[in-house]
Coordinates of C-alpha atoms in Angstrom, one line a residue:
X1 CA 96.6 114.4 116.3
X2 CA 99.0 115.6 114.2
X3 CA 100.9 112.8 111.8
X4 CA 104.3 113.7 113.4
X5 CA 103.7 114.1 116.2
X6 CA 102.0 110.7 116.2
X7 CA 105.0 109.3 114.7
X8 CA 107.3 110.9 117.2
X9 CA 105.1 110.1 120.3
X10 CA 105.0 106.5 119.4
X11 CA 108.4 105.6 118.8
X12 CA 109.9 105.1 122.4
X13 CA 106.9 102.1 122.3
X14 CA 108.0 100.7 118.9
X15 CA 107.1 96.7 119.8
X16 CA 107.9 93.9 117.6
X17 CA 105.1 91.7 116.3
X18 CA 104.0 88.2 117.9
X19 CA 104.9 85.4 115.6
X20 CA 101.9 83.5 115.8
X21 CA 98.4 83.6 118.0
X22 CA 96.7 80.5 119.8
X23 CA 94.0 79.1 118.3
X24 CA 91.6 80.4 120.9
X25 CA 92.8 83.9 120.5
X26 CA 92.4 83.6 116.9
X27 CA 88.6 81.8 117.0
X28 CA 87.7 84.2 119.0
X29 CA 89.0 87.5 117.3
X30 CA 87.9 86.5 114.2
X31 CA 84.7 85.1 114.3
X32 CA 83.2 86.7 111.6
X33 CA 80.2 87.9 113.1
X34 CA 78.3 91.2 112.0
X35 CA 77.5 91.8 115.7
X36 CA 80.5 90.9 117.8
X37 CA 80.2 92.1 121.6
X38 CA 82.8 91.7 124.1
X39 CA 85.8 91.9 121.2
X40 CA 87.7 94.8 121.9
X41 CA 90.8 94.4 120.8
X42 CA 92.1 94.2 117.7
X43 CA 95.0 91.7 115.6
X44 CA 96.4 92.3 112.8
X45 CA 98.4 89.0 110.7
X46 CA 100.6 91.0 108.0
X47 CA 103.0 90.4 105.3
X48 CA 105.3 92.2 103.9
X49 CA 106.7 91.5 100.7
X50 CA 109.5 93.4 99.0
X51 CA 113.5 93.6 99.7
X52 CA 112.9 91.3 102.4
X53 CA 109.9 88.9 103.1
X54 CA 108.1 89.7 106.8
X55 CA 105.2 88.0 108.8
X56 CA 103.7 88.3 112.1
X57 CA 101.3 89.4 114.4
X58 CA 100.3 92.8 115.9
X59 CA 97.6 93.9 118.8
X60 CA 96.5 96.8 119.9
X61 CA 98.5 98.3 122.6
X62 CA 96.7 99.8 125.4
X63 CA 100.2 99.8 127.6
X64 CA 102.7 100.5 128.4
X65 CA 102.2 104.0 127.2
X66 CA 99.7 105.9 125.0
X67 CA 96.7 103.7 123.4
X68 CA 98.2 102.8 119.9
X69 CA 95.6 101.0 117.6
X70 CA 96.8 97.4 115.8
X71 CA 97.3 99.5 112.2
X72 CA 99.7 102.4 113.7
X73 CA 101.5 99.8 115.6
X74 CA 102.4 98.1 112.3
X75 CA 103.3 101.5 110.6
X76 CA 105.3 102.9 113.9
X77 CA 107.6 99.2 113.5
X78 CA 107.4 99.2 109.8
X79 CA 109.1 102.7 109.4
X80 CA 111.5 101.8 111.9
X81 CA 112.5 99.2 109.6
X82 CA 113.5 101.6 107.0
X83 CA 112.0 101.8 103.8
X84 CA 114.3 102.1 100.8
X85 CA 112.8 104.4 98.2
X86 CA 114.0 102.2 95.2
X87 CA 112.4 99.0 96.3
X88 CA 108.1 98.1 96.4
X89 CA 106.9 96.7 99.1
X90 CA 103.4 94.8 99.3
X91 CA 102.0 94.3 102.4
X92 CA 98.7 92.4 102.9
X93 CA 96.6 92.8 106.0
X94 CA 94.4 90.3 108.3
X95 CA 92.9 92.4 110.7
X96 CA 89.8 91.4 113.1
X97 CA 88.6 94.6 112.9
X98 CA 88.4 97.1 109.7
X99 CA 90.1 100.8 110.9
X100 CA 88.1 103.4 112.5
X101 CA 88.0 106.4 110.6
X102 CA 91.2 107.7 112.4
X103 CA 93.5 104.9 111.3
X104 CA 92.2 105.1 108.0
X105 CA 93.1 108.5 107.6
X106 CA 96.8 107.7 108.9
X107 CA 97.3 104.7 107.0
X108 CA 96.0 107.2 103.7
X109 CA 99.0 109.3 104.8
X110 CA 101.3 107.1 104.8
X111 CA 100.2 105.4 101.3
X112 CA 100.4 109.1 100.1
X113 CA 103.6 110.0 101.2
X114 CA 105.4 106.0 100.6
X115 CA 103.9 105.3 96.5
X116 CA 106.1 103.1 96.3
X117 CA 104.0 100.2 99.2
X118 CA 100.6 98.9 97.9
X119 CA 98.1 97.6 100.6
X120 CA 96.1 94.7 100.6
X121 CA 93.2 94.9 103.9
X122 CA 91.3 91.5 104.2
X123 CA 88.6 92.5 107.6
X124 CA 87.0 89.7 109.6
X125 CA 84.7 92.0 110.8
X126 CA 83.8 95.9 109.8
X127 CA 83.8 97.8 112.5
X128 CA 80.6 100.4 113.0
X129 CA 79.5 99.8 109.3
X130 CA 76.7 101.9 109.5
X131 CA 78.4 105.2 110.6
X132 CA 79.0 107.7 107.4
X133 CA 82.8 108.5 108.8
X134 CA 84.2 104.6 109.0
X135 CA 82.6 103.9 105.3
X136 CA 84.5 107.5 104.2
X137 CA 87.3 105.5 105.4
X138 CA 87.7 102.8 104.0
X139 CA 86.5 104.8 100.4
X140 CA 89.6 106.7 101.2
X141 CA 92.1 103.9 101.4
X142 CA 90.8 102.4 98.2
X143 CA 90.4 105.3 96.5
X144 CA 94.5 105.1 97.1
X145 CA 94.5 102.1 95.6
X146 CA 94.3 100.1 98.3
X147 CA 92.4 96.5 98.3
X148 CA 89.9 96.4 100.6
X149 CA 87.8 93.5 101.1
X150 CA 86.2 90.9 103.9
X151 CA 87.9 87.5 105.0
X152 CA 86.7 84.4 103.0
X153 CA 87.3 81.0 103.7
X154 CA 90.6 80.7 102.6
X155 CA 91.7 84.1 104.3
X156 CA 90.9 82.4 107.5
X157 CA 92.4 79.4 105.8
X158 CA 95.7 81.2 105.2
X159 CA 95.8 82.8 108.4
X160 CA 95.2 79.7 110.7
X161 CA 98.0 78.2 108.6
X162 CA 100.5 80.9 108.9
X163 CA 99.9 83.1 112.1
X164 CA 98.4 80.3 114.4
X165 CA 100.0 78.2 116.9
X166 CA 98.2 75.1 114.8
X167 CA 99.6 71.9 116.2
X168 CA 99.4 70.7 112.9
X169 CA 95.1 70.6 112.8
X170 CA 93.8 71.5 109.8
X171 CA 91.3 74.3 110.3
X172 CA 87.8 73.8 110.8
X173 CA 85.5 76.3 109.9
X174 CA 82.8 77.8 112.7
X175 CA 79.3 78.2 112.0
X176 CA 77.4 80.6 109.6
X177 CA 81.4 81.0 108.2
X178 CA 80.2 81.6 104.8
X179 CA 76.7 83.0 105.2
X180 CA 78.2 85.7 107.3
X181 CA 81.4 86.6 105.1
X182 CA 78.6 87.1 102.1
X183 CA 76.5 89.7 104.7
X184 CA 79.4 91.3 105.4
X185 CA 80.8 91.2 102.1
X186 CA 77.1 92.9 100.9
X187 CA 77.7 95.3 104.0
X188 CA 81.1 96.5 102.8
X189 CA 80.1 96.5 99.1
X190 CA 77.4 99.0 99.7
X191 CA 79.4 101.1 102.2
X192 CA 81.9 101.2 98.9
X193 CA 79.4 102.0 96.6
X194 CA 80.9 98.9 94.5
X195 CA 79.1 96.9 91.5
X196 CA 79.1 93.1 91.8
X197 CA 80.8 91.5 88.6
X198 CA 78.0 90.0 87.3
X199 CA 76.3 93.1 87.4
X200 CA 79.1 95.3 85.6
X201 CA 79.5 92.8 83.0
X202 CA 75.8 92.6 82.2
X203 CA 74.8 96.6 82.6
X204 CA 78.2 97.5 81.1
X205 CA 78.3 95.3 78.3
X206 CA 79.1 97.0 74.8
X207 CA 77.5 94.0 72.4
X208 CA 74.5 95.2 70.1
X209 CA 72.3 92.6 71.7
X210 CA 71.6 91.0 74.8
X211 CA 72.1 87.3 74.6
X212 CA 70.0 84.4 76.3
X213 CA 69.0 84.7 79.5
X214 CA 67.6 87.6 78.3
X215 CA 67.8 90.7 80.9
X216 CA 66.9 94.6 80.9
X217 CA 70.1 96.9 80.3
X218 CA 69.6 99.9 83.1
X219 CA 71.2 103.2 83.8
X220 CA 74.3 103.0 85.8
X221 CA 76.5 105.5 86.0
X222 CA 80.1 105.8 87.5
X223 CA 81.5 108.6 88.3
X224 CA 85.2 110.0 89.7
X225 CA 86.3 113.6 90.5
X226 CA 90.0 114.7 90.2
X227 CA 91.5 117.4 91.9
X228 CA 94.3 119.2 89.9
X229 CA 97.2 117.5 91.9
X230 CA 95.5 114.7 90.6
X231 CA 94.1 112.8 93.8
X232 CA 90.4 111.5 93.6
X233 CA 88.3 113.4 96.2
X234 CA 85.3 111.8 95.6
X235 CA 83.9 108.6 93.7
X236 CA 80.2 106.6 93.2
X237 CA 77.9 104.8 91.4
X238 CA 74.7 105.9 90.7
X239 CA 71.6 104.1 88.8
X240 CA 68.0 105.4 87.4
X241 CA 65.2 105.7 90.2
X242 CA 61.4 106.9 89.8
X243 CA 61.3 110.0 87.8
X244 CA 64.9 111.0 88.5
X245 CA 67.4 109.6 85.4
X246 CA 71.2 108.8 86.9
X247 CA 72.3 112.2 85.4
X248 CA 70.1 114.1 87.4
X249 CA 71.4 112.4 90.4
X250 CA 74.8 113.0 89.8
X251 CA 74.3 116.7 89.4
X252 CA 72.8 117.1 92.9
X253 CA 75.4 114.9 94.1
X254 CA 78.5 116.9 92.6
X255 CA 76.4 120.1 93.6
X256 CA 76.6 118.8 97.7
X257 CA 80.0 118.4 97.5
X258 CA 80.7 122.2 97.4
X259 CA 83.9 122.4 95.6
X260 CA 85.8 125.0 95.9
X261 CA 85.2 127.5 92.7
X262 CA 88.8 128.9 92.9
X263 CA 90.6 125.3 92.2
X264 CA 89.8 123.1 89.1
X265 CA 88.2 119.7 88.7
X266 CA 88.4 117.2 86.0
X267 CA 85.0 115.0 86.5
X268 CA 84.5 111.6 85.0
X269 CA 81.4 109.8 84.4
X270 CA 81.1 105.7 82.7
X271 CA 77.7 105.3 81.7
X272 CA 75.9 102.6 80.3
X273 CA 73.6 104.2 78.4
X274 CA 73.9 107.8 76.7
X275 CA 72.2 110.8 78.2
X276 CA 68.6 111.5 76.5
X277 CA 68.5 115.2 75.4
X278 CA 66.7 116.6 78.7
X279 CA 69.6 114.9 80.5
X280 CA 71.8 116.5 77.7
X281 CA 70.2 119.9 78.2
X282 CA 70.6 119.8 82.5
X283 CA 74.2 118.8 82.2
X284 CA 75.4 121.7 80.4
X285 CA 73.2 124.1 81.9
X286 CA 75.2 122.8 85.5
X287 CA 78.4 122.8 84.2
X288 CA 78.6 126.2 82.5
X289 CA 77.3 127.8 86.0
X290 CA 80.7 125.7 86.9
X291 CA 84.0 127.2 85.1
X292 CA 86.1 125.2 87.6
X293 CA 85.0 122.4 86.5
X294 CA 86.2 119.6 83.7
X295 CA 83.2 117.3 82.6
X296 CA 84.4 114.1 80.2
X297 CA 81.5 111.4 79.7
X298 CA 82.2 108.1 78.4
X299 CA 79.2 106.0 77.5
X300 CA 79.2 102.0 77.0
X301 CA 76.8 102.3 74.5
X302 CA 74.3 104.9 72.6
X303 CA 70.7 105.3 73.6
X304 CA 68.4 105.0 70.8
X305 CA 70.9 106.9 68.8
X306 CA 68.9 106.3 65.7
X307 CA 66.0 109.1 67.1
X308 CA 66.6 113.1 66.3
X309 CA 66.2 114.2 69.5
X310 CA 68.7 111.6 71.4
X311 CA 71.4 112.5 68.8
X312 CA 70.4 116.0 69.3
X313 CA 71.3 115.2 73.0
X314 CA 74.8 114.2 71.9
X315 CA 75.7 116.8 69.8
X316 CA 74.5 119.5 72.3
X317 CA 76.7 118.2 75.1
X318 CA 79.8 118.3 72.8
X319 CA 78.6 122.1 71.5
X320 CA 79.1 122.8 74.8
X321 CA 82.5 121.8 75.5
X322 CA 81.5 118.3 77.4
X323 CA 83.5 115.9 76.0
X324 CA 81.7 112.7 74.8
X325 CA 83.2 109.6 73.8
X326 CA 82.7 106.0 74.3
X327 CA 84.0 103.8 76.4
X328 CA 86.9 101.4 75.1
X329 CA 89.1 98.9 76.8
X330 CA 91.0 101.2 78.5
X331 CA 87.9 103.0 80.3
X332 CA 86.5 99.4 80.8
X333 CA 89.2 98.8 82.7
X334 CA 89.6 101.9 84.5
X335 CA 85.5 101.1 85.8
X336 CA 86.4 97.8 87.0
X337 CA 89.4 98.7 89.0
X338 CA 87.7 101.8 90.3
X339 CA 83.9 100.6 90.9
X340 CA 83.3 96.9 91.3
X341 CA 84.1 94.5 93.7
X342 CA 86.5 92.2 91.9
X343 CA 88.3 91.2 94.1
X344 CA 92.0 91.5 93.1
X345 CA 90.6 89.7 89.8
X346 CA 91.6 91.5 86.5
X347 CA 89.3 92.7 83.8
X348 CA 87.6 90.0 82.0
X349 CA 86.9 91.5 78.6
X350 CA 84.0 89.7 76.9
X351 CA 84.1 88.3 73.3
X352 CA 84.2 91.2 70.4
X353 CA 84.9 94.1 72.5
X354 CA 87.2 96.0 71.0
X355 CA 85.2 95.7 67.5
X356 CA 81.9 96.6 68.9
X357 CA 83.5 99.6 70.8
X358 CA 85.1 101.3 67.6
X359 CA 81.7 100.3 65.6
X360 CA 79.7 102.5 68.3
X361 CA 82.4 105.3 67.9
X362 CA 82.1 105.3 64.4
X363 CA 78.4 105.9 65.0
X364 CA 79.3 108.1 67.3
X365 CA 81.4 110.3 65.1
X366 CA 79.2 110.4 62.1
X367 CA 76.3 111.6 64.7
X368 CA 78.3 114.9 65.8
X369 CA 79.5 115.7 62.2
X370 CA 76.0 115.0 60.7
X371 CA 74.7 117.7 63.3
X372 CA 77.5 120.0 63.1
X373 CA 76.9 119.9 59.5
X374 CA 73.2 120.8 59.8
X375 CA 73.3 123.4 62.1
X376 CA 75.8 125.2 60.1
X377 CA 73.2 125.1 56.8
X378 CA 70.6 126.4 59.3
X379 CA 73.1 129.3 60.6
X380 CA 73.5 130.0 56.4
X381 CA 70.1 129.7 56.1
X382 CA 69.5 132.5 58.2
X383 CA 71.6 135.0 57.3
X384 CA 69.9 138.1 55.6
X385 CA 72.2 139.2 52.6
X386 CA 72.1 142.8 51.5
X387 CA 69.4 145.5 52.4
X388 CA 65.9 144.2 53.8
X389 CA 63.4 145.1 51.6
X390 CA 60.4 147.9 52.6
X391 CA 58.2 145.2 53.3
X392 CA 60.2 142.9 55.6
X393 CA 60.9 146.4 57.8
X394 CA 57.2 147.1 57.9
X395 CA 56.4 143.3 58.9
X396 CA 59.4 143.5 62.1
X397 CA 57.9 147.0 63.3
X398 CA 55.6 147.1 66.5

């Protein structure tokens, strides 16, 4: 349906939220349950903080009128309110369900069109988690910046507190409470293609060593494309397999997206480790079959940088026009917001970053001029000055 019509066909059914549920409403609604049969309608327990401070409770309306899902519900009230342009609003989400792909796309609209409201989405449950379309979802909302996330403890915590009809109990957690909010939480990171923290701060670490407990450093490879109005169209994480290096993966993938040749991309790829010169050589050769596209890499750290052909690799890519750098705190940053689930939590830097980032540039740096320097001796080298001499032309003739 189209968006205004949406918003003009809901409007004579604008409700105003529930203050609180009863407990029995709310035990059963949000068990936390992968599988949960028989729960077919949906809650949402919102806040709104901003010019004014709101809280309540809305459900799916089935009637009177048209079916109107928990999330349009809040969005058909909270326009009605009327949202100054000057003030920022942050509304956080409680919802039994996670949006079908439908409601995503709406609640994407109207994060597009109102920058100025940020959304925080806490699920209890994710609703058809294996089907491509809901996960495309839920990467669309985050992708707008959006929190996504599943329900721990102290969400149910917080809610039974706030948006239950309590009698003053304290709330007492139901069985498999915590084993199912980390299956779900597993679920939902692999549907968002997200890194765990531990695992971004290990793979992603710029120190020269690996410290005790001693682990293997491995391929990852994170990657964002950019349309030119500046919106992210599509996002991953990628690692090494059998006989197919994270580079080569991301080629195919960026290949089955099937941009449009007539508009232009800017593509950008954290790595952990720098490409090896086969890598190197398959890059350019996709991306100058690809004018409309932007290609900047920025890797962690260098891959045996110290060897002729990996600098070789480097120097190659930037010939080309790829842009190479490495990854500072800035970039760092930008990878944790965009590709692990951190839960709200900011960045947590590790000790010596900055100085070990600029001592890999440096490296970096006197890689490309070393080799820019060499290969123009070699072009010297082969120039033929003056006439060639009688024997030379017999030695080129067939």
């Amino acid at each position: 349906m189209d968006p205004q019509r949406l918003r003009h066909s809901q409007r004579p059914w604008i409700r105003n939220p529930v203050e609180r549920l009863t407990p029995g409403i709310f035990a059963f609604h949000f068990r936390n349950l992968r599988f949960a049969s028989g729960r077919n309608r949906s809650y949402i327990c919102f806040q709104v903080a901003g010019e004014y401070t709101l809280r309540g409770v809305f459900q799916n309306q089935v009637t009177p009128g048209p079916r109107c899902h928990a999330e349009l519900c809040f969005l058909s009230w909270f326009r009605s309110k009327g949202l100054s342009p000057d003030k920022h609003y942050c509304v956080t989400w409680f919802i039994s369900w996670s949006p079908c792909r439908e409601c995503a796309d709406q609640v994407a609209q109207f994060l597009e069109e109102n920058r100025n409201v940020s959304l925080s989405l806490k699920a209890a449950r994710l609703y058809y988690f294996w089907k491509l379309e809901f996960q495309e979802g839920l990467r669309r909302l985050r992708d707008l910046g959006a929190q996504v996330g599943i329900m721990s403890f102290r969400d149910f915590q917080h809610c039974w507190e706030n948006f239950v009809y309590n009698g003053r109990m304290t709330f007492k957690p139901w069985k498999k409470l915590h084993k199912n909010y980390q299956r779900l939480a597993e679920i939902l990171r692999n549907a968002m293609n997200l890194l765990k923290e531990n695992i971004f701060i290990r793979q992603f670490g710029n120190q020269h060593r690996v410290s005790a407990p001693y682990y293997r450093r491995k391929t990852y490879l994170c990657y964002w494309v950019k349309g030119s109005d500046g919106s992210v169209l599509d996002k991953g994480c990628l690692q090494n397999k059998k006989k197919r290096h994270a580079e080569i993966r991301f080629i195919d993938k960026i290949k089955s997206l099937a941009l449009d040749p007539h508009q232009c991309y800017t593509v950008i790829c954290y790595v952990t480790w720098s490409p090896c010169f086969t890598c190197a050589q398959e890059l350019v050769d996709f991306i100058s079959h690809q004018h409309h596209l932007s290609l900047q890499i920025f890797a962690s750290r260098l891959y045996f940088h110290w060897l002729w052909s990996y600098q070789r690799g480097l120097w190659y890519l930037w010939e080309n026009q790829v842009s190479v750098a490495v990854m500072k705190r800035p970039e760092f940053e930008d990878c944790w917001e965009k590709f692990v689930d951190h839960q709200g939590r900011c960045f947590p830097s590790w000790d010596k970053l900055d100085q070990y980032s600029e001592s890999i540039s440096r490296r970096l740096r006197t890689i490309l001029t070393h080799w820019s320097q060499k290969n123009l001796e070699d072009s010297f080298r082969g120039l033929q000055l003056g006439a060639p001499s009688p024997a030379s032309s017999r030695s080129d003739s067939r």
